[in-house]
Amino acid sequence: MTPAIRQWGVVLLEIVVPLAGYYVLRGFGVGALPALALGALPTVAFVLYRAIRRRSIDTLAIFVPAIFAVSVGVSFVTGSPRFMLAKAGWVTGVIGAGFLISLLFTRPLAFGMGRSMVAKSRFADTLRVTEWNDLWPRHAWFRRAWRVATVLWGVALLADAAGRVLMAYALPVDAVPALGTALYVVTFVAVQVLQHLYFRRVGLWRRLADS
């Protein structure tokens, strides 16, 4: 299976299946809260399956099921699906905070993610991805580019999280899953475009290719 097909499969399981599952179940008269819980089960099962298959329990393999269990439990106790709807906001917020906290460490999250994505692309050799660890301590412009990208992702994800929580408690329940998915697409595309424009302005890719 190619990386592109694998990536689209992850998108299908984590975004499309829960959304479609929710509205299909609602169409059959299932209550909002059970529909949200059942619709999210494939994603949780996929995260656990991936952890078992790789024989490693990473942070995601613990975090996603834990958040799912807590949100389902609180929602059933309160009798309201809104905490369950806000779950995506809590998850996104933690990830956004993780980006910002990673600035305190040797290399921020955006650097690791960028290196992983470039390494799987056809530009890996041109952009010298195998040398990035060596470039990090030697070039301030290189470090600055990835730190700015990390701040961009962190702030955008925190704003996205706030929007999701607000929608969960302010909008009609059945409107939130679709709007939440739309917000995910808008946030991801907007950050990618802004990051691309910034990298182009500072000449990150050109400097890597010309070095």
Short mmCIF file of N, CA and C in Angstrom, two decimals, residues 5-170:
data_model
loop_
_atom_site.label_atom_id
_atom_site.label_comp_id
_atom_site.label_asym_id
_atom_site.label_seq_id
_atom_site.Cartn_x
_atom_site.Cartn_y
_atom_site.Cartn_z
N ILE A 5 -2.22 6.25 -0.46
CA ILE A 5 -3.43 5.45 -0.20
C ILE A 5 -3.62 5.25 1.30
N ARG A 6 -2.52 5.00 2.00
CA ARG A 6 -2.59 4.81 3.46
C ARG A 6 -3.10 6.08 4.14
N GLN A 7 -2.62 7.24 3.66
CA GLN A 7 -3.03 8.51 4.26
C GLN A 7 -4.52 8.76 4.04
N TRP A 8 -5.01 8.48 2.83
CA TRP A 8 -6.43 8.67 2.55
C TRP A 8 -7.28 7.68 3.35
N GLY A 9 -6.73 6.50 3.59
CA GLY A 9 -7.45 5.54 4.43
C GLY A 9 -7.61 6.05 5.85
N VAL A 10 -6.57 6.68 6.38
CA VAL A 10 -6.64 7.27 7.72
C VAL A 10 -7.68 8.38 7.76
N VAL A 11 -7.69 9.24 6.73
CA VAL A 11 -8.68 10.32 6.65
C VAL A 11 -10.09 9.75 6.62
N LEU A 12 -10.26 8.68 5.86
CA LEU A 12 -11.58 8.04 5.76
C LEU A 12 -12.05 7.54 7.12
N LEU A 13 -11.17 6.86 7.85
CA LEU A 13 -11.54 6.28 9.13
C LEU A 13 -11.72 7.32 10.23
N GLU A 14 -10.93 8.37 10.20
CA GLU A 14 -10.94 9.33 11.29
C GLU A 14 -11.92 10.49 11.07
N ILE A 15 -12.32 10.73 9.83
CA ILE A 15 -13.18 11.89 9.57
C ILE A 15 -14.48 11.48 8.89
N VAL A 16 -14.37 10.78 7.76
CA VAL A 16 -15.56 10.49 6.95
C VAL A 16 -16.47 9.47 7.63
N VAL A 17 -15.89 8.38 8.14
CA VAL A 17 -16.70 7.32 8.74
C VAL A 17 -17.51 7.82 9.95
N PRO A 18 -16.90 8.53 10.92
CA PRO A 18 -17.70 9.02 12.06
C PRO A 18 -18.81 9.97 11.62
N LEU A 19 -18.50 10.85 10.66
CA LEU A 19 -19.52 11.81 10.20
C LEU A 19 -20.66 11.09 9.50
N ALA A 20 -20.32 10.22 8.55
CA ALA A 20 -21.36 9.49 7.81
C ALA A 20 -22.14 8.58 8.75
N GLY A 21 -21.42 7.91 9.65
CA GLY A 21 -22.09 7.02 10.59
C GLY A 21 -23.10 7.74 11.45
N TYR A 22 -22.75 8.93 11.91
CA TYR A 22 -23.66 9.70 12.76
C TYR A 22 -24.97 10.00 12.03
N TYR A 23 -24.86 10.52 10.81
CA TYR A 23 -26.08 10.93 10.10
C TYR A 23 -26.89 9.74 9.61
N VAL A 24 -26.21 8.62 9.30
CA VAL A 24 -26.95 7.41 8.92
C VAL A 24 -27.75 6.90 10.12
N LEU A 25 -27.11 6.84 11.28
CA LEU A 25 -27.80 6.39 12.48
C LEU A 25 -28.94 7.32 12.86
N ARG A 26 -28.72 8.62 12.72
CA ARG A 26 -29.79 9.59 13.02
C ARG A 26 -30.95 9.39 12.06
N GLY A 27 -30.64 9.04 10.81
CA GLY A 27 -31.69 8.79 9.83
C GLY A 27 -32.55 7.60 10.18
N PHE A 28 -31.97 6.65 10.92
CA PHE A 28 -32.72 5.48 11.37
C PHE A 28 -33.37 5.70 12.73
N GLY A 29 -33.33 6.93 13.20
CA GLY A 29 -34.02 7.26 14.45
C GLY A 29 -33.22 7.05 15.71
N VAL A 30 -31.93 6.79 15.60
CA VAL A 30 -31.08 6.62 16.78
C VAL A 30 -30.87 7.98 17.44
N GLY A 31 -30.85 8.02 18.76
CA GLY A 31 -30.64 9.27 19.48
C GLY A 31 -29.28 9.88 19.18
N ALA A 32 -29.17 11.18 19.42
CA ALA A 32 -27.94 11.90 19.08
C ALA A 32 -26.73 11.34 19.83
N LEU A 33 -26.87 11.09 21.12
CA LEU A 33 -25.74 10.62 21.91
C LEU A 33 -25.28 9.22 21.50
N PRO A 34 -26.19 8.23 21.39
CA PRO A 34 -25.74 6.91 20.92
C PRO A 34 -25.14 6.97 19.51
N ALA A 35 -25.70 7.83 18.65
CA ALA A 35 -25.18 7.95 17.29
C ALA A 35 -23.76 8.50 17.29
N LEU A 36 -23.50 9.47 18.16
CA LEU A 36 -22.15 10.04 18.26
C LEU A 36 -21.17 8.98 18.76
N ALA A 37 -21.58 8.22 19.78
CA ALA A 37 -20.70 7.21 20.36
C ALA A 37 -20.42 6.09 19.36
N LEU A 38 -21.46 5.58 18.72
CA LEU A 38 -21.28 4.49 17.76
C LEU A 38 -20.51 4.96 16.53
N GLY A 39 -20.75 6.19 16.10
CA GLY A 39 -20.05 6.71 14.94
C GLY A 39 -18.56 6.86 15.18
N ALA A 40 -18.17 7.15 16.42
CA ALA A 40 -16.76 7.35 16.74
C ALA A 40 -16.03 6.03 17.02
N LEU A 41 -16.75 4.95 17.24
CA LEU A 41 -16.11 3.67 17.58
C LEU A 41 -15.10 3.19 16.54
N PRO A 42 -15.38 3.30 15.22
CA PRO A 42 -14.38 2.83 14.25
C PRO A 42 -13.03 3.54 14.39
N THR A 43 -13.07 4.84 14.69
CA THR A 43 -11.82 5.58 14.85
C THR A 43 -11.04 5.08 16.06
N VAL A 44 -11.75 4.89 17.17
CA VAL A 44 -11.11 4.39 18.39
C VAL A 44 -10.55 2.98 18.14
N ALA A 45 -11.33 2.15 17.48
CA ALA A 45 -10.88 0.78 17.19
C ALA A 45 -9.65 0.80 16.28
N PHE A 46 -9.62 1.72 15.33
CA PHE A 46 -8.48 1.81 14.42
C PHE A 46 -7.21 2.21 15.16
N VAL A 47 -7.34 3.18 16.07
CA VAL A 47 -6.17 3.61 16.86
C VAL A 47 -5.63 2.45 17.68
N LEU A 48 -6.53 1.70 18.32
CA LEU A 48 -6.10 0.55 19.13
C LEU A 48 -5.49 -0.55 18.26
N TYR A 49 -6.13 -0.81 17.12
CA TYR A 49 -5.61 -1.83 16.20
C TYR A 49 -4.20 -1.47 15.72
N ARG A 50 -4.00 -0.20 15.38
CA ARG A 50 -2.68 0.23 14.90
C ARG A 50 -1.63 0.07 15.99
N ALA A 51 -2.00 0.37 17.23
CA ALA A 51 -1.05 0.22 18.33
C ALA A 51 -0.70 -1.25 18.55
N ILE A 52 -1.72 -2.13 18.48
CA ILE A 52 -1.48 -3.56 18.67
C ILE A 52 -0.63 -4.13 17.54
N ARG A 53 -0.93 -3.70 16.32
CA ARG A 53 -0.19 -4.21 15.16
C ARG A 53 1.27 -3.79 15.21
N ARG A 54 1.51 -2.55 15.65
CA ARG A 54 2.89 -2.08 15.76
C ARG A 54 3.57 -2.54 17.04
N ARG A 55 2.78 -3.14 17.94
CA ARG A 55 3.29 -3.62 19.22
C ARG A 55 3.95 -2.49 20.03
N SER A 56 3.33 -1.33 19.94
CA SER A 56 3.83 -0.18 20.72
C SER A 56 2.63 0.67 21.13
N ILE A 57 2.62 1.10 22.37
CA ILE A 57 1.55 1.95 22.89
C ILE A 57 2.08 3.38 22.93
N ASP A 58 1.72 4.17 21.93
CA ASP A 58 2.16 5.56 21.91
C ASP A 58 1.14 6.44 22.62
N THR A 59 1.45 7.72 22.67
CA THR A 59 0.56 8.67 23.36
C THR A 59 -0.82 8.69 22.74
N LEU A 60 -0.88 8.64 21.40
CA LEU A 60 -2.16 8.69 20.71
C LEU A 60 -3.02 7.48 21.05
N ALA A 61 -2.39 6.32 21.17
CA ALA A 61 -3.13 5.09 21.45
C ALA A 61 -3.75 5.12 22.84
N ILE A 62 -3.22 5.92 23.73
CA ILE A 62 -3.78 6.07 25.07
C ILE A 62 -4.75 7.24 25.12
N PHE A 63 -4.36 8.34 24.49
CA PHE A 63 -5.10 9.59 24.60
C PHE A 63 -6.49 9.52 23.93
N VAL A 64 -6.54 9.00 22.70
CA VAL A 64 -7.81 8.98 21.97
C VAL A 64 -8.86 8.12 22.67
N PRO A 65 -8.58 6.86 23.02
CA PRO A 65 -9.60 6.07 23.73
C PRO A 65 -9.97 6.67 25.09
N ALA A 66 -8.99 7.27 25.78
CA ALA A 66 -9.28 7.86 27.09
C ALA A 66 -10.25 9.03 26.97
N ILE A 67 -9.99 9.91 26.02
CA ILE A 67 -10.88 11.05 25.80
C ILE A 67 -12.26 10.57 25.36
N PHE A 68 -12.29 9.55 24.51
CA PHE A 68 -13.57 8.99 24.06
C PHE A 68 -14.35 8.45 25.24
N ALA A 69 -13.71 7.68 26.11
CA ALA A 69 -14.39 7.08 27.25
C ALA A 69 -14.91 8.15 28.21
N VAL A 70 -14.09 9.14 28.48
CA VAL A 70 -14.51 10.21 29.40
C VAL A 70 -15.68 11.00 28.83
N SER A 71 -15.59 11.36 27.55
CA SER A 71 -16.66 12.16 26.95
C SER A 71 -17.97 11.39 26.86
N VAL A 72 -17.89 10.10 26.53
CA VAL A 72 -19.11 9.27 26.50
C VAL A 72 -19.69 9.16 27.90
N GLY A 73 -18.85 8.90 28.89
CA GLY A 73 -19.32 8.75 30.26
C GLY A 73 -19.99 10.00 30.78
N VAL A 74 -19.35 11.14 30.60
CA VAL A 74 -19.92 12.41 31.07
C VAL A 74 -21.22 12.71 30.34
N SER A 75 -21.24 12.45 29.04
CA SER A 75 -22.44 12.75 28.25
C SER A 75 -23.62 11.90 28.69
N PHE A 76 -23.38 10.61 28.97
CA PHE A 76 -24.49 9.75 29.41
C PHE A 76 -24.95 10.12 30.82
N VAL A 77 -24.01 10.54 31.67
CA VAL A 77 -24.38 10.95 33.03
C VAL A 77 -25.24 12.20 33.00
N THR A 78 -24.84 13.16 32.18
CA THR A 78 -25.58 14.42 32.09
C THR A 78 -26.81 14.32 31.20
N GLY A 79 -26.84 13.30 30.34
CA GLY A 79 -27.96 13.14 29.42
C GLY A 79 -27.89 14.09 28.24
N SER A 80 -26.76 14.76 28.06
CA SER A 80 -26.61 15.71 26.96
C SER A 80 -25.47 15.27 26.05
N PRO A 81 -25.66 15.30 24.73
CA PRO A 81 -24.59 14.92 23.80
C PRO A 81 -23.57 16.03 23.58
N ARG A 82 -23.77 17.18 24.19
CA ARG A 82 -22.91 18.32 23.85
C ARG A 82 -21.47 18.15 24.33
N PHE A 83 -21.27 17.50 25.47
CA PHE A 83 -19.90 17.25 25.90
C PHE A 83 -19.21 16.31 24.91
N MET A 84 -19.95 15.34 24.40
CA MET A 84 -19.41 14.44 23.38
C MET A 84 -19.06 15.21 22.12
N LEU A 85 -19.90 16.15 21.74
CA LEU A 85 -19.62 16.98 20.56
C LEU A 85 -18.39 17.85 20.78
N ALA A 86 -18.20 18.30 22.01
CA ALA A 86 -17.06 19.16 22.31
C ALA A 86 -15.75 18.38 22.40
N LYS A 87 -15.84 17.04 22.39
CA LYS A 87 -14.65 16.19 22.51
C LYS A 87 -13.58 16.56 21.49
N ALA A 88 -13.99 16.79 20.26
CA ALA A 88 -13.02 17.13 19.22
C ALA A 88 -12.28 18.42 19.56
N GLY A 89 -12.97 19.34 20.22
CA GLY A 89 -12.34 20.58 20.64
C GLY A 89 -11.28 20.35 21.70
N TRP A 90 -11.60 19.47 22.68
CA TRP A 90 -10.62 19.18 23.72
C TRP A 90 -9.38 18.51 23.12
N VAL A 91 -9.59 17.57 22.21
CA VAL A 91 -8.47 16.88 21.58
C VAL A 91 -7.61 17.85 20.78
N THR A 92 -8.27 18.66 19.96
CA THR A 92 -7.54 19.64 19.15
C THR A 92 -6.79 20.63 20.02
N GLY A 93 -7.42 21.05 21.12
CA GLY A 93 -6.77 21.99 22.02
C GLY A 93 -5.51 21.41 22.65
N VAL A 94 -5.56 20.14 23.05
CA VAL A 94 -4.38 19.50 23.64
C VAL A 94 -3.26 19.41 22.60
N ILE A 95 -3.62 19.07 21.37
CA ILE A 95 -2.61 18.98 20.31
C ILE A 95 -2.00 20.36 20.05
N GLY A 96 -2.85 21.40 19.99
CA GLY A 96 -2.34 22.75 19.79
C GLY A 96 -1.41 23.17 20.90
N ALA A 97 -1.78 22.87 22.14
CA ALA A 97 -0.92 23.19 23.27
C ALA A 97 0.39 22.40 23.19
N GLY A 98 0.31 21.17 22.68
CA GLY A 98 1.51 20.36 22.52
C GLY A 98 2.50 20.99 21.55
N PHE A 99 1.98 21.58 20.48
CA PHE A 99 2.85 22.28 19.54
C PHE A 99 3.60 23.41 20.25
N LEU A 100 2.88 24.21 20.99
CA LEU A 100 3.51 25.35 21.66
C LEU A 100 4.49 24.91 22.75
N ILE A 101 4.12 23.89 23.49
CA ILE A 101 5.01 23.38 24.54
C ILE A 101 6.29 22.81 23.94
N SER A 102 6.18 22.23 22.74
CA SER A 102 7.36 21.63 22.11
C SER A 102 8.43 22.65 21.78
N LEU A 103 8.09 23.94 21.78
CA LEU A 103 9.09 24.99 21.55
C LEU A 103 10.12 25.03 22.66
N LEU A 104 9.79 24.46 23.82
CA LEU A 104 10.70 24.45 24.94
C LEU A 104 11.75 23.35 24.82
N PHE A 105 11.53 22.43 23.87
CA PHE A 105 12.45 21.30 23.72
C PHE A 105 13.45 21.56 22.59
N THR A 106 14.33 20.62 22.36
CA THR A 106 15.40 20.80 21.39
C THR A 106 14.86 21.09 19.99
N ARG A 107 13.89 20.30 19.57
CA ARG A 107 13.30 20.49 18.24
C ARG A 107 11.78 20.49 18.38
N PRO A 108 11.10 21.48 17.78
CA PRO A 108 9.64 21.57 17.92
C PRO A 108 8.91 20.56 17.04
N LEU A 109 7.63 20.41 17.32
CA LEU A 109 6.84 19.40 16.62
C LEU A 109 6.79 19.59 15.11
N ALA A 110 6.69 20.83 14.65
CA ALA A 110 6.58 21.07 13.21
C ALA A 110 7.80 20.55 12.47
N PHE A 111 8.96 20.63 13.09
CA PHE A 111 10.18 20.11 12.47
C PHE A 111 10.08 18.60 12.24
N GLY A 112 9.68 17.87 13.28
CA GLY A 112 9.57 16.43 13.15
C GLY A 112 8.52 16.01 12.14
N MET A 113 7.37 16.70 12.17
CA MET A 113 6.31 16.38 11.22
C MET A 113 6.73 16.70 9.79
N GLY A 114 7.37 17.87 9.62
CA GLY A 114 7.82 18.26 8.29
C GLY A 114 8.85 17.29 7.74
N ARG A 115 9.79 16.89 8.57
CA ARG A 115 10.83 15.94 8.14
C ARG A 115 10.21 14.61 7.73
N SER A 116 9.24 14.15 8.52
CA SER A 116 8.59 12.88 8.20
C SER A 116 7.85 12.94 6.87
N MET A 117 7.15 14.04 6.62
CA MET A 117 6.39 14.18 5.38
C MET A 117 7.32 14.31 4.17
N VAL A 118 8.37 15.12 4.29
CA VAL A 118 9.30 15.29 3.18
C VAL A 118 10.04 14.00 2.88
N ALA A 119 10.37 13.25 3.93
CA ALA A 119 11.10 11.99 3.74
C ALA A 119 10.30 10.98 2.91
N LYS A 120 8.98 11.08 2.94
CA LYS A 120 8.13 10.16 2.19
C LYS A 120 7.77 10.70 0.80
N SER A 121 8.24 11.91 0.48
CA SER A 121 7.90 12.53 -0.79
C SER A 121 9.03 12.35 -1.81
N ARG A 122 8.75 12.74 -3.04
CA ARG A 122 9.76 12.63 -4.09
C ARG A 122 10.81 13.73 -4.00
N PHE A 123 10.62 14.66 -3.06
CA PHE A 123 11.58 15.75 -2.89
C PHE A 123 12.61 15.46 -1.78
N ALA A 124 12.59 14.26 -1.25
CA ALA A 124 13.45 13.93 -0.11
C ALA A 124 14.93 14.19 -0.41
N ASP A 125 15.40 13.75 -1.57
CA ASP A 125 16.80 13.93 -1.91
C ASP A 125 17.12 15.39 -2.22
N THR A 126 16.23 16.04 -2.97
CA THR A 126 16.46 17.44 -3.34
C THR A 126 16.55 18.33 -2.12
N LEU A 127 15.70 18.08 -1.14
CA LEU A 127 15.66 18.91 0.07
C LEU A 127 16.54 18.37 1.19
N ARG A 128 17.33 17.34 0.90
CA ARG A 128 18.36 16.84 1.81
C ARG A 128 17.79 16.50 3.20
N VAL A 129 16.69 15.81 3.20
CA VAL A 129 16.00 15.56 4.47
C VAL A 129 16.85 14.74 5.45
N THR A 130 17.74 13.90 4.94
CA THR A 130 18.59 13.10 5.82
C THR A 130 19.60 13.95 6.58
N GLU A 131 19.77 15.21 6.15
CA GLU A 131 20.75 16.10 6.79
C GLU A 131 20.10 17.10 7.75
N TRP A 132 18.78 17.03 7.90
CA TRP A 132 18.09 18.06 8.68
C TRP A 132 18.57 18.10 10.13
N ASN A 133 18.83 16.96 10.71
CA ASN A 133 19.30 16.95 12.10
C ASN A 133 20.64 17.68 12.23
N ASP A 134 21.49 17.54 11.21
CA ASP A 134 22.78 18.24 11.23
C ASP A 134 22.63 19.72 10.95
N LEU A 135 21.63 20.08 10.13
CA LEU A 135 21.41 21.49 9.80
C LEU A 135 20.85 22.28 10.99
N TRP A 136 20.12 21.61 11.85
CA TRP A 136 19.44 22.28 12.96
C TRP A 136 20.40 23.11 13.83
N PRO A 137 21.49 22.55 14.34
CA PRO A 137 22.36 23.36 15.20
C PRO A 137 23.22 24.36 14.43
N ARG A 138 23.33 24.20 13.11
CA ARG A 138 24.25 25.03 12.33
C ARG A 138 23.63 26.29 11.76
N HIS A 139 22.32 26.31 11.54
CA HIS A 139 21.71 27.44 10.83
C HIS A 139 20.53 28.03 11.60
N ALA A 140 20.65 29.30 11.99
CA ALA A 140 19.58 29.97 12.73
C ALA A 140 18.33 30.12 11.88
N TRP A 141 18.50 30.39 10.57
CA TRP A 141 17.34 30.56 9.69
C TRP A 141 16.52 29.28 9.60
N PHE A 142 17.20 28.14 9.66
CA PHE A 142 16.51 26.85 9.61
C PHE A 142 15.70 26.63 10.89
N ARG A 143 16.31 26.90 12.03
CA ARG A 143 15.61 26.75 13.31
C ARG A 143 14.43 27.70 13.40
N ARG A 144 14.64 28.95 12.98
CA ARG A 144 13.58 29.95 13.06
C ARG A 144 12.37 29.57 12.21
N ALA A 145 12.62 29.04 11.03
CA ALA A 145 11.52 28.65 10.13
C ALA A 145 10.61 27.61 10.78
N TRP A 146 11.20 26.61 11.39
CA TRP A 146 10.39 25.55 11.99
C TRP A 146 9.76 25.98 13.31
N ARG A 147 10.38 26.89 14.02
CA ARG A 147 9.76 27.40 15.24
C ARG A 147 8.56 28.27 14.90
N VAL A 148 8.68 29.10 13.87
CA VAL A 148 7.53 29.91 13.45
C VAL A 148 6.40 29.01 12.97
N ALA A 149 6.73 27.96 12.21
CA ALA A 149 5.71 27.01 11.75
C ALA A 149 5.03 26.33 12.93
N THR A 150 5.78 26.02 13.96
CA THR A 150 5.21 25.38 15.15
C THR A 150 4.25 26.33 15.85
N VAL A 151 4.61 27.60 15.97
CA VAL A 151 3.71 28.59 16.57
C VAL A 151 2.44 28.72 15.74
N LEU A 152 2.59 28.73 14.42
CA LEU A 152 1.43 28.85 13.52
C LEU A 152 0.46 27.70 13.74
N TRP A 153 0.97 26.49 13.78
CA TRP A 153 0.11 25.33 14.00
C TRP A 153 -0.52 25.36 15.39
N GLY A 154 0.27 25.70 16.39
CA GLY A 154 -0.25 25.72 17.76
C GLY A 154 -1.37 26.71 17.94
N VAL A 155 -1.17 27.93 17.47
CA VAL A 155 -2.20 28.98 17.61
C VAL A 155 -3.44 28.62 16.81
N ALA A 156 -3.24 28.12 15.59
CA ALA A 156 -4.39 27.77 14.74
C ALA A 156 -5.21 26.65 15.35
N LEU A 157 -4.55 25.65 15.91
CA LEU A 157 -5.27 24.53 16.51
C LEU A 157 -6.00 24.94 17.79
N LEU A 158 -5.42 25.84 18.55
CA LEU A 158 -6.11 26.34 19.74
C LEU A 158 -7.34 27.15 19.34
N ALA A 159 -7.23 27.96 18.29
CA ALA A 159 -8.38 28.72 17.80
C ALA A 159 -9.45 27.76 17.27
N ASP A 160 -9.02 26.73 16.55
CA ASP A 160 -9.94 25.71 16.05
C ASP A 160 -10.65 25.03 17.20
N ALA A 161 -9.91 24.71 18.26
CA ALA A 161 -10.50 24.05 19.43
C ALA A 161 -11.56 24.92 20.08
N ALA A 162 -11.26 26.20 20.23
CA ALA A 162 -12.23 27.12 20.83
C ALA A 162 -13.50 27.19 19.98
N GLY A 163 -13.32 27.21 18.66
CA GLY A 163 -14.48 27.23 17.77
C GLY A 163 -15.32 25.98 17.88
N ARG A 164 -14.69 24.83 18.03
CA ARG A 164 -15.42 23.56 18.15
C ARG A 164 -16.23 23.50 19.45
N VAL A 165 -15.62 23.92 20.54
CA VAL A 165 -16.33 23.91 21.82
C VAL A 165 -17.51 24.88 21.77
N LEU A 166 -17.29 26.05 21.20
CA LEU A 166 -18.37 27.04 21.07
C LEU A 166 -19.51 26.49 20.24
N MET A 167 -19.20 25.85 19.12
CA MET A 167 -20.25 25.26 18.27
C MET A 167 -21.01 24.17 19.01
N ALA A 168 -20.27 23.36 19.78
CA ALA A 168 -20.89 22.24 20.47
C ALA A 168 -21.97 22.68 21.44
N TYR A 169 -21.77 23.84 22.05
CA TYR A 169 -22.72 24.30 23.07
C TYR A 169 -23.69 25.36 22.57
N ALA A 170 -23.43 25.93 21.40
CA ALA A 170 -24.27 27.04 20.92
C ALA A 170 -25.16 26.69 19.74
#
